[in-house]
CSV table of C-alpha atoms and ligand atoms in Angstrom, one decimal:
chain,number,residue,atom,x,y,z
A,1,UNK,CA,-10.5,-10.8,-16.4
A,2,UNK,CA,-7.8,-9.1,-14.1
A,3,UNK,CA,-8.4,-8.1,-10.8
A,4,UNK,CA,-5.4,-5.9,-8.6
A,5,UNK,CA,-5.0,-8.4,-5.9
A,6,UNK,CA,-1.2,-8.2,-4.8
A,7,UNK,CA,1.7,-6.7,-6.6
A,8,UNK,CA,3.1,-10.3,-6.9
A,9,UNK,CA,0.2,-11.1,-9.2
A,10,UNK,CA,1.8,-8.8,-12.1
A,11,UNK,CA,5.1,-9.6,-13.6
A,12,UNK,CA,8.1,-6.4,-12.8
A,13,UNK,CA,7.2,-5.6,-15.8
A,14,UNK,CA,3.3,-5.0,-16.0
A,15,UNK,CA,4.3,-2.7,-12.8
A,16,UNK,CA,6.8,-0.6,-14.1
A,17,UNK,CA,4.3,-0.4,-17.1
A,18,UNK,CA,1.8,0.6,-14.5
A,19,UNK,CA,3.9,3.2,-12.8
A,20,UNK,CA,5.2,4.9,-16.1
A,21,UNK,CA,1.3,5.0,-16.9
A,22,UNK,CA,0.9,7.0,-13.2
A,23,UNK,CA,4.0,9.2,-13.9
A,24,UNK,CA,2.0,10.5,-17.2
A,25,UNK,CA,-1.6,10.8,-15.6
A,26,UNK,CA,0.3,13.0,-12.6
A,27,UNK,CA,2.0,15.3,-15.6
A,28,UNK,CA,-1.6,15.4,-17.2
A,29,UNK,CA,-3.5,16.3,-14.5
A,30,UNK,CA,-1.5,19.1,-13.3
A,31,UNK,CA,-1.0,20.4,-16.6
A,32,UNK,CA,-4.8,20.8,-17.5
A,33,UNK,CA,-6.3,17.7,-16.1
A,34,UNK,CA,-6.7,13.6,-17.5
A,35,UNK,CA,-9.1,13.2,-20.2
A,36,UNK,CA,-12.7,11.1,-19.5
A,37,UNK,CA,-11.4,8.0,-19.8
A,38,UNK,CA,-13.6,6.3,-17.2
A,39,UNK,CA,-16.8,7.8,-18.0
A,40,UNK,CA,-19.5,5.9,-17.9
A,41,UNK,CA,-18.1,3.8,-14.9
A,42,UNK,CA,-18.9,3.7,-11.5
A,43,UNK,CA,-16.2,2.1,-8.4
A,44,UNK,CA,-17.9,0.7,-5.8
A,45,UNK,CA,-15.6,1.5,-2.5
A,46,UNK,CA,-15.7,-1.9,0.0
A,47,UNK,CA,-14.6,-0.9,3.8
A,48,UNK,CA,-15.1,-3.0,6.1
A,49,UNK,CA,-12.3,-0.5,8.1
A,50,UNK,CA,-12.1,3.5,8.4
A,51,UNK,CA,-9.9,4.9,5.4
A,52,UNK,CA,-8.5,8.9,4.3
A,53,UNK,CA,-6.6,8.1,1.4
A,54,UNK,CA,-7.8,5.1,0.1
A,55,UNK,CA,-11.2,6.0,0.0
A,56,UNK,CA,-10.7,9.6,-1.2
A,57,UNK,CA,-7.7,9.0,-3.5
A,58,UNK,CA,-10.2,6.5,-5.3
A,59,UNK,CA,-13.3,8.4,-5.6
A,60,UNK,CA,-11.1,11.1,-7.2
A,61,UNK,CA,-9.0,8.7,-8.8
A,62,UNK,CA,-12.4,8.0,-10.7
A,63,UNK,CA,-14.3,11.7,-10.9
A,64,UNK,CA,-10.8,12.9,-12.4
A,65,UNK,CA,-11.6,11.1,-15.6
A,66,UNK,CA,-14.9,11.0,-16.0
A,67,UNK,CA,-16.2,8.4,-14.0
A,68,UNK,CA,-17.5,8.0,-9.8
A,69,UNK,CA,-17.6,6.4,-7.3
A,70,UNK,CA,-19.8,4.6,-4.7
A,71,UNK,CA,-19.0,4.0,-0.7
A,72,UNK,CA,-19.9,1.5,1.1
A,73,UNK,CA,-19.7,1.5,5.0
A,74,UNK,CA,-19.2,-1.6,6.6
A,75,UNK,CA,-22.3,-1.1,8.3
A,76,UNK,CA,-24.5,-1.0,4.9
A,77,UNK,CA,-22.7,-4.1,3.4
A,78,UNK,CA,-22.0,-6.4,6.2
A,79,UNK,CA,-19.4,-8.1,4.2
A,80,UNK,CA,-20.3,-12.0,4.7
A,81,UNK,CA,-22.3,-11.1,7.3
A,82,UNK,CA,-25.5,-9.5,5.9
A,83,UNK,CA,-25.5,-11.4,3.4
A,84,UNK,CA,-22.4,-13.9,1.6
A,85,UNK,CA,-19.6,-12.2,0.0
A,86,UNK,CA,-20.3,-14.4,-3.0
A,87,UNK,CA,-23.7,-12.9,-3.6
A,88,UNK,CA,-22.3,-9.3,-2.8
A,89,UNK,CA,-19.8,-9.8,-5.4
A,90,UNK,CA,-22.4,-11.4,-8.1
A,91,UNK,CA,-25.2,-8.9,-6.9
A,92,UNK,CA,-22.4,-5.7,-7.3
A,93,UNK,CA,-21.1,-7.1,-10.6
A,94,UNK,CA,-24.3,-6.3,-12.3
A,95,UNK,CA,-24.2,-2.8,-10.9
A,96,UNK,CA,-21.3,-1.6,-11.5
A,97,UNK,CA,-17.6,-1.7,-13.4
A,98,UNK,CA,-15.3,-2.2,-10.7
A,99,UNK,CA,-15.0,-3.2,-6.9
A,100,UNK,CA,-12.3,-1.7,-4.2
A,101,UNK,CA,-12.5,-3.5,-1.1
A,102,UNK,CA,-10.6,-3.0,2.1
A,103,UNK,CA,-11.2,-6.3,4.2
A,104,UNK,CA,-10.0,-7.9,7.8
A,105,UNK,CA,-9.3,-11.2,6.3
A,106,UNK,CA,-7.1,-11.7,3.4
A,107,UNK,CA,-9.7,-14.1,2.1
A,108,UNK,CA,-12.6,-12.2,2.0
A,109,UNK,CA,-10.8,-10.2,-1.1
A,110,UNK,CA,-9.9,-13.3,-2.8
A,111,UNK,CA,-13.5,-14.5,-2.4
A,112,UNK,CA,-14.8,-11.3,-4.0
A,113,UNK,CA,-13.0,-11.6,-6.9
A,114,UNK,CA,-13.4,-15.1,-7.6
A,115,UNK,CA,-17.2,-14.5,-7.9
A,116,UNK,CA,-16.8,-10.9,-9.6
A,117,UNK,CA,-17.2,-10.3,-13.5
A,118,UNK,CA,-15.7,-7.2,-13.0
A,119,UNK,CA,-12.3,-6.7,-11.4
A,120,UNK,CA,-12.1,-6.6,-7.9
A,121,UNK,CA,-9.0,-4.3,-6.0
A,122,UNK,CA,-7.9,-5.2,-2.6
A,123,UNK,CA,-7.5,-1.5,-1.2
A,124,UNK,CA,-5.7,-3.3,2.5
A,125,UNK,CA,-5.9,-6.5,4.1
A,126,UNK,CA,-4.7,-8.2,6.9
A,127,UNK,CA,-1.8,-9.8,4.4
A,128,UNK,CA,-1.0,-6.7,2.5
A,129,UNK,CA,-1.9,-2.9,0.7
A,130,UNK,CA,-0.6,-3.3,-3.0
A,131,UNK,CA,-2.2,0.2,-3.7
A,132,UNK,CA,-0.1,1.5,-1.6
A,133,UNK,CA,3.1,0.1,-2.8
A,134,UNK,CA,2.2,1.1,-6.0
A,135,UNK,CA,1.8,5.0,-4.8
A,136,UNK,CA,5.2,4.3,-2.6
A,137,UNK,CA,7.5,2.8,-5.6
A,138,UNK,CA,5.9,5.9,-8.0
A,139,UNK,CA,7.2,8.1,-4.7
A,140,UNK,CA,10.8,6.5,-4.9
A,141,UNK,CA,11.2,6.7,-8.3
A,142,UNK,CA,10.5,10.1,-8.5
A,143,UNK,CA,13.2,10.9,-6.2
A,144,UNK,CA,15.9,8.4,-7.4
A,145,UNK,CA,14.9,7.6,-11.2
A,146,UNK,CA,14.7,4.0,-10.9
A,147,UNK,CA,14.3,1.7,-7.4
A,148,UNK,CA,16.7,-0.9,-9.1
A,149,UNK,CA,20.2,-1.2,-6.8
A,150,UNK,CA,18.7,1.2,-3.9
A,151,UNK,CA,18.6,-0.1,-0.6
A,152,UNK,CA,14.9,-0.1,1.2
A,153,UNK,CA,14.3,-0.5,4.5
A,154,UNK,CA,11.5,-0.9,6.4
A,155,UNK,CA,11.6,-0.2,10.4
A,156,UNK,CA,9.0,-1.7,12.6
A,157,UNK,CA,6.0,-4.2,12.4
A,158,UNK,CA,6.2,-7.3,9.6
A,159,UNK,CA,2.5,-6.0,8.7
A,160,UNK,CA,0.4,-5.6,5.6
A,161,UNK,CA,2.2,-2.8,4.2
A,162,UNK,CA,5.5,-4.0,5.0
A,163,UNK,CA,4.7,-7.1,2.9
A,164,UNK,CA,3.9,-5.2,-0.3
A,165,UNK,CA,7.1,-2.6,0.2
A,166,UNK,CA,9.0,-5.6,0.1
A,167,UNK,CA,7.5,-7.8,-2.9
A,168,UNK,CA,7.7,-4.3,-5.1
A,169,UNK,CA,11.2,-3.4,-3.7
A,170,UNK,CA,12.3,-6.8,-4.6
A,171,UNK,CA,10.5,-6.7,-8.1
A,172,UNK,CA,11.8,-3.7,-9.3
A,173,UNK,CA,15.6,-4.3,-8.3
A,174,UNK,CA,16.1,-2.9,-4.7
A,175,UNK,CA,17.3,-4.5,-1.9
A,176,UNK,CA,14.8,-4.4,1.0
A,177,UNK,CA,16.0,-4.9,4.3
A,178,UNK,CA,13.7,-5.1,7.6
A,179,UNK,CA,14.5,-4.8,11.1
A,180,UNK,CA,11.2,-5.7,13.7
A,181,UNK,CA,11.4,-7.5,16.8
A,182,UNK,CA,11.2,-11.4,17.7
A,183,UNK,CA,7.3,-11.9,16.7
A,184,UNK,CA,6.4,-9.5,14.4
A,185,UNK,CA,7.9,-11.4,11.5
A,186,UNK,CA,6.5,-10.8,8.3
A,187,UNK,CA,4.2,-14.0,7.2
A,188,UNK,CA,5.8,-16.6,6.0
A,189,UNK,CA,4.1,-16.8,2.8
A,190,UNK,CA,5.0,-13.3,2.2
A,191,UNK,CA,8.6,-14.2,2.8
A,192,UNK,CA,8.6,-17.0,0.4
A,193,UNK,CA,6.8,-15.0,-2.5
A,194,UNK,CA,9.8,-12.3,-1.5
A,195,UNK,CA,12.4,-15.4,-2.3
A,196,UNK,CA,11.4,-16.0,-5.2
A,197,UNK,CA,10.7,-12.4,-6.4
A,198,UNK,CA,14.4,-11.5,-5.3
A,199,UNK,CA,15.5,-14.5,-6.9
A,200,UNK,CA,14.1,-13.3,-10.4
A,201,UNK,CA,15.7,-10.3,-10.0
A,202,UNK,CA,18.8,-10.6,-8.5
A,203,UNK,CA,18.0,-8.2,-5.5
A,204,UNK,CA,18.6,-9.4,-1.8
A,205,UNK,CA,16.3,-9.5,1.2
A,206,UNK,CA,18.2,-9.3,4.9
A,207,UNK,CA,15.7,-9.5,8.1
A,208,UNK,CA,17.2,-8.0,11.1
A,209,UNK,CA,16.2,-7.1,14.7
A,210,UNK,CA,19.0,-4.4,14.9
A,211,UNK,CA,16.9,-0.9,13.4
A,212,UNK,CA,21.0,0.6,13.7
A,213,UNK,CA,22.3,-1.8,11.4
A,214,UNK,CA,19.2,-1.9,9.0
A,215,UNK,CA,19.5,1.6,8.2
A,216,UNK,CA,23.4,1.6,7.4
A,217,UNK,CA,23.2,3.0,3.7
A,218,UNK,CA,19.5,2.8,3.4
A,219,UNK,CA,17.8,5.0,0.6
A,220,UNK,CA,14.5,4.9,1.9
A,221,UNK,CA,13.2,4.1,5.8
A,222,UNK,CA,9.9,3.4,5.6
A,223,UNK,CA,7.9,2.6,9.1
A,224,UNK,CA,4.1,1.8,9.8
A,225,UNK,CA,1.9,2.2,12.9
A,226,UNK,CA,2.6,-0.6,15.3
A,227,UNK,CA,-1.0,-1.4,15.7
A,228,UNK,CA,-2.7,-2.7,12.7
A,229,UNK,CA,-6.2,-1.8,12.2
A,230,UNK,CA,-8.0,-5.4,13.7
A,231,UNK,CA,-5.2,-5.5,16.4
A,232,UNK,CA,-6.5,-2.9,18.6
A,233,UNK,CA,-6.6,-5.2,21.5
A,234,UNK,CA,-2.8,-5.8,21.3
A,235,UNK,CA,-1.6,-2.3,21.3
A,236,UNK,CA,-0.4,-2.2,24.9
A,237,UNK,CA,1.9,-5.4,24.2
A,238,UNK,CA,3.3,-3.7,21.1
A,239,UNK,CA,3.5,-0.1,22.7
A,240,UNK,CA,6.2,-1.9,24.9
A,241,UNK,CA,8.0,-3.9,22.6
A,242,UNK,CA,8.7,-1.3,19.6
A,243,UNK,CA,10.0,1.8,21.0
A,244,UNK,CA,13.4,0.7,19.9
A,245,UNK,CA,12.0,0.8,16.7
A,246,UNK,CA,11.4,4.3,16.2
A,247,UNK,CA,12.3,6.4,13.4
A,248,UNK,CA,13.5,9.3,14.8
A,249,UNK,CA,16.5,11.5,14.4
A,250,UNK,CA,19.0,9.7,15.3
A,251,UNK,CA,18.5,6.7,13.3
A,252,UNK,CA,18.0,8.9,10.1
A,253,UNK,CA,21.3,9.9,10.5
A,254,UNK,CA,22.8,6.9,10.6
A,255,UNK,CA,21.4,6.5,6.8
A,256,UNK,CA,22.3,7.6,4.1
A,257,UNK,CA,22.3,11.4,3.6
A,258,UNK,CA,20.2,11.4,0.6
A,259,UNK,CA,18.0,9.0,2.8
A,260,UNK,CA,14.1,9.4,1.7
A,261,UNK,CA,12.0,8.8,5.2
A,262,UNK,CA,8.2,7.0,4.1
A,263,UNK,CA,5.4,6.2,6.1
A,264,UNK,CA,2.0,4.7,4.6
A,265,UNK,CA,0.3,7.1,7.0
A,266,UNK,CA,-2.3,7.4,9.2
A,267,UNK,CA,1.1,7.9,11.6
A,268,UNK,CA,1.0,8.0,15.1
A,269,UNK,CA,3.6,10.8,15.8
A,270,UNK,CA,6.3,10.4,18.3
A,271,UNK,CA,5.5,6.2,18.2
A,272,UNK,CA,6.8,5.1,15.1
A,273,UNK,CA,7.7,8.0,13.6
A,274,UNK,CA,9.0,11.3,15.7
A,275,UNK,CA,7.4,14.4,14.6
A,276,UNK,CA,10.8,16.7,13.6
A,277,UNK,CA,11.7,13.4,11.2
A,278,UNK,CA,8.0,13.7,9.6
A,279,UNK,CA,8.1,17.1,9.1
A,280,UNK,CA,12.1,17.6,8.3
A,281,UNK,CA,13.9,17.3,5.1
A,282,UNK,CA,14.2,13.5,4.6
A,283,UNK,CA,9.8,13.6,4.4
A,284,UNK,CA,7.9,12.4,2.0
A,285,UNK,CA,4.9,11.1,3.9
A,286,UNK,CA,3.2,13.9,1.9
A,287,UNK,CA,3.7,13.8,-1.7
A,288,UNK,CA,3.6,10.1,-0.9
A,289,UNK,CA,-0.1,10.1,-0.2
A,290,UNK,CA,-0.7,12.5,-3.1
A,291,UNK,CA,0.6,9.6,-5.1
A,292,UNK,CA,-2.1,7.1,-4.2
A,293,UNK,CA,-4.2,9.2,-6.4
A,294,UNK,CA,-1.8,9.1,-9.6
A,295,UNK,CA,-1.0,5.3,-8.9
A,296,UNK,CA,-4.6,4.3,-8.5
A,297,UNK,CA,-5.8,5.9,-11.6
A,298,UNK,CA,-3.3,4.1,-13.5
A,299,UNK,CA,-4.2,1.0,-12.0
A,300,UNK,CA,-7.9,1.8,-12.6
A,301,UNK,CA,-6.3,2.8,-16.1
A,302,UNK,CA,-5.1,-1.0,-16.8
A,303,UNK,CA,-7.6,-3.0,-15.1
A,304,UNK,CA,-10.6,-1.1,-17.0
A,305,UNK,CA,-8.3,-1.4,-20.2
A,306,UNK,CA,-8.2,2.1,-21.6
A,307,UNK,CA,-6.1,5.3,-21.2
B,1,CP,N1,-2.4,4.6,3.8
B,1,CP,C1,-3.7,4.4,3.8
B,1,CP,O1,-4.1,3.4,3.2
B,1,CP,O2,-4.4,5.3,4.4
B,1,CP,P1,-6.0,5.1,4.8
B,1,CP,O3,-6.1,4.0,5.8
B,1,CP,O4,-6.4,6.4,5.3
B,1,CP,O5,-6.7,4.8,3.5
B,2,NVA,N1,-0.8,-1.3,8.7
B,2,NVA,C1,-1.8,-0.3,8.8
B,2,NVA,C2,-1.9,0.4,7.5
B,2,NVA,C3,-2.9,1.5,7.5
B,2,NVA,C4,-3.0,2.2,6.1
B,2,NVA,C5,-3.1,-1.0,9.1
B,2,NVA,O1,-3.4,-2.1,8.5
B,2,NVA,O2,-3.9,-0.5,9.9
């Protein structure tokens, strides 16, 4: 029974596999549509935070080929509060074929699928947002044909999505570089997965402080909000500390010139990410998101073992 808990879970291989499987469903769908390969099956959609592209990009993800979707607010569930997440996940597994869930604490996804018959995908955590690296590799490769020997790096916060950008960058051959300031280091746990990810495949992993030197020769800068959802009561702290971390014009320039600028998104324009960069000619914050629905379906795809 496989659940889609963290890239690192999957060997580089089972990914690519993965992503090649969401290059073809994209190709099918806009040339006709996918075939019904999840009818019959329902998602049930887990927030215990507010989503746009996680939640939609699933529920399409799953009426695309055949199958639904069910939400869940956090209000309706009260995820270990209500009632135990161990009972949710035994109570839901008799209901229906697969579980997203989008949780505060990394733990409450682990605990949901170590109850669950059915597999259980962590759709964001406090730790990290492996559906998203999934949709922002797919992204990268369709610019650059392969991630292996490109240089990623990521501007800003040490946060959930940061961790996954780097254990996929790693996996799949690039070197992933971040600069964020004293404090907002990535987890350390996350660091050491990284080592020995990059050790497997030969790829390197630099932190810096310096956003100017990060970005020399970069392929991809990717950036995130400062404020995490769950650190709301932080944001004036961080609102003072990251400005130097912005991704704005200048720093873009001092990339590569075929430089690909990312951001997970919902972004906070002119924070993190400077409107002229997220709408200019290094963007693809768009077909980006699009791409959570082609990753997801392919992960949906593996996990539900068809397609
Ligand atoms: N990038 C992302 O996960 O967006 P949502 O929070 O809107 O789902
Ligand atoms: N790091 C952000 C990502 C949102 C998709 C958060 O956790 O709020």
């Amino acid at each position: 029974m496989k659940h889609f808990l963290d890239v690192s879970d999957y060997s580089s291989s089972e990914i690519q596999d993965i992503l090649d499987l969401a290059i073809k469903l994209k190709r099918e769908y806009f040339a006709g549509g996918n075939k019904p390969f999840f009818k019959g099956k329902v998602l049930a959609l887990i927030f215990q935070k507010p989503s746009l592209r996680t939640r939609v990009s699933f529920d399409m993800a799953m009426r695309h080929m055949g199958g639904d979707a069910l939400y869940l607010s956090p209000a309706e569930i009260g995820l270990g509060k209500r009632e135990s997440i161990a009972d949710v996940s035994r109570v839901l597994s008799g209901y229906v074929q697969g579980m997203m869930a989008r949780v505060f604490e990394h733990h409450h996804v682990l605990e949901l699928a170590k109850w669950s018959s059915v597999p259980v995908i962590n759709g964001l955590s406090d730790f990290s947002h492996p559906c998203q690296a999934m949709a922002d590799a797919q992204t990268i490769i369709e610019k650059f044909g392969s991630m292996k020997g490109l240089n990623v790096t990521y501007v800003g916060d040490g946060n959930n999505v940061a961790v996954s950008l780097m254990h996929i960058s790693v996996m799949l051959g690039a070197n992933f570089t971040i600069a964020n300031p004293e404090g907002f280091d990535m987890p350390q746990a996350a660091q050491d997965t990284g080592v020995s990810l990059a050790k497997a495949s030969g790829a390197k992993i630099t932190y810096l402080r310096d956003p100017h030197e990060a970005v020399t020769g970069a392929h991809v800068i990717y950036t995130d909000t400062w404020t995490s959802m769950g650190q709301e009561e932080e944001s004036s702290r961080r609102e003072e500390v990251f400005p130097p971390y912005q991704v704005n014009a200048n720093l873009v320039n001092e990339a590569d010139k075929d430089v690909i600028v990312m951001h997970c998104l919902p972004a906070h324009r002119n924070h993190e990410l400077t409107d002229d960069v997220a709408d200019g000619t290094h963007s693809v914050i768009f077909p980006q998101a699009h791409n959570r629905l082609h990753a997801q379906k392919a992960i949906l795809a593996r996990l539900f073992e068809v397609a």
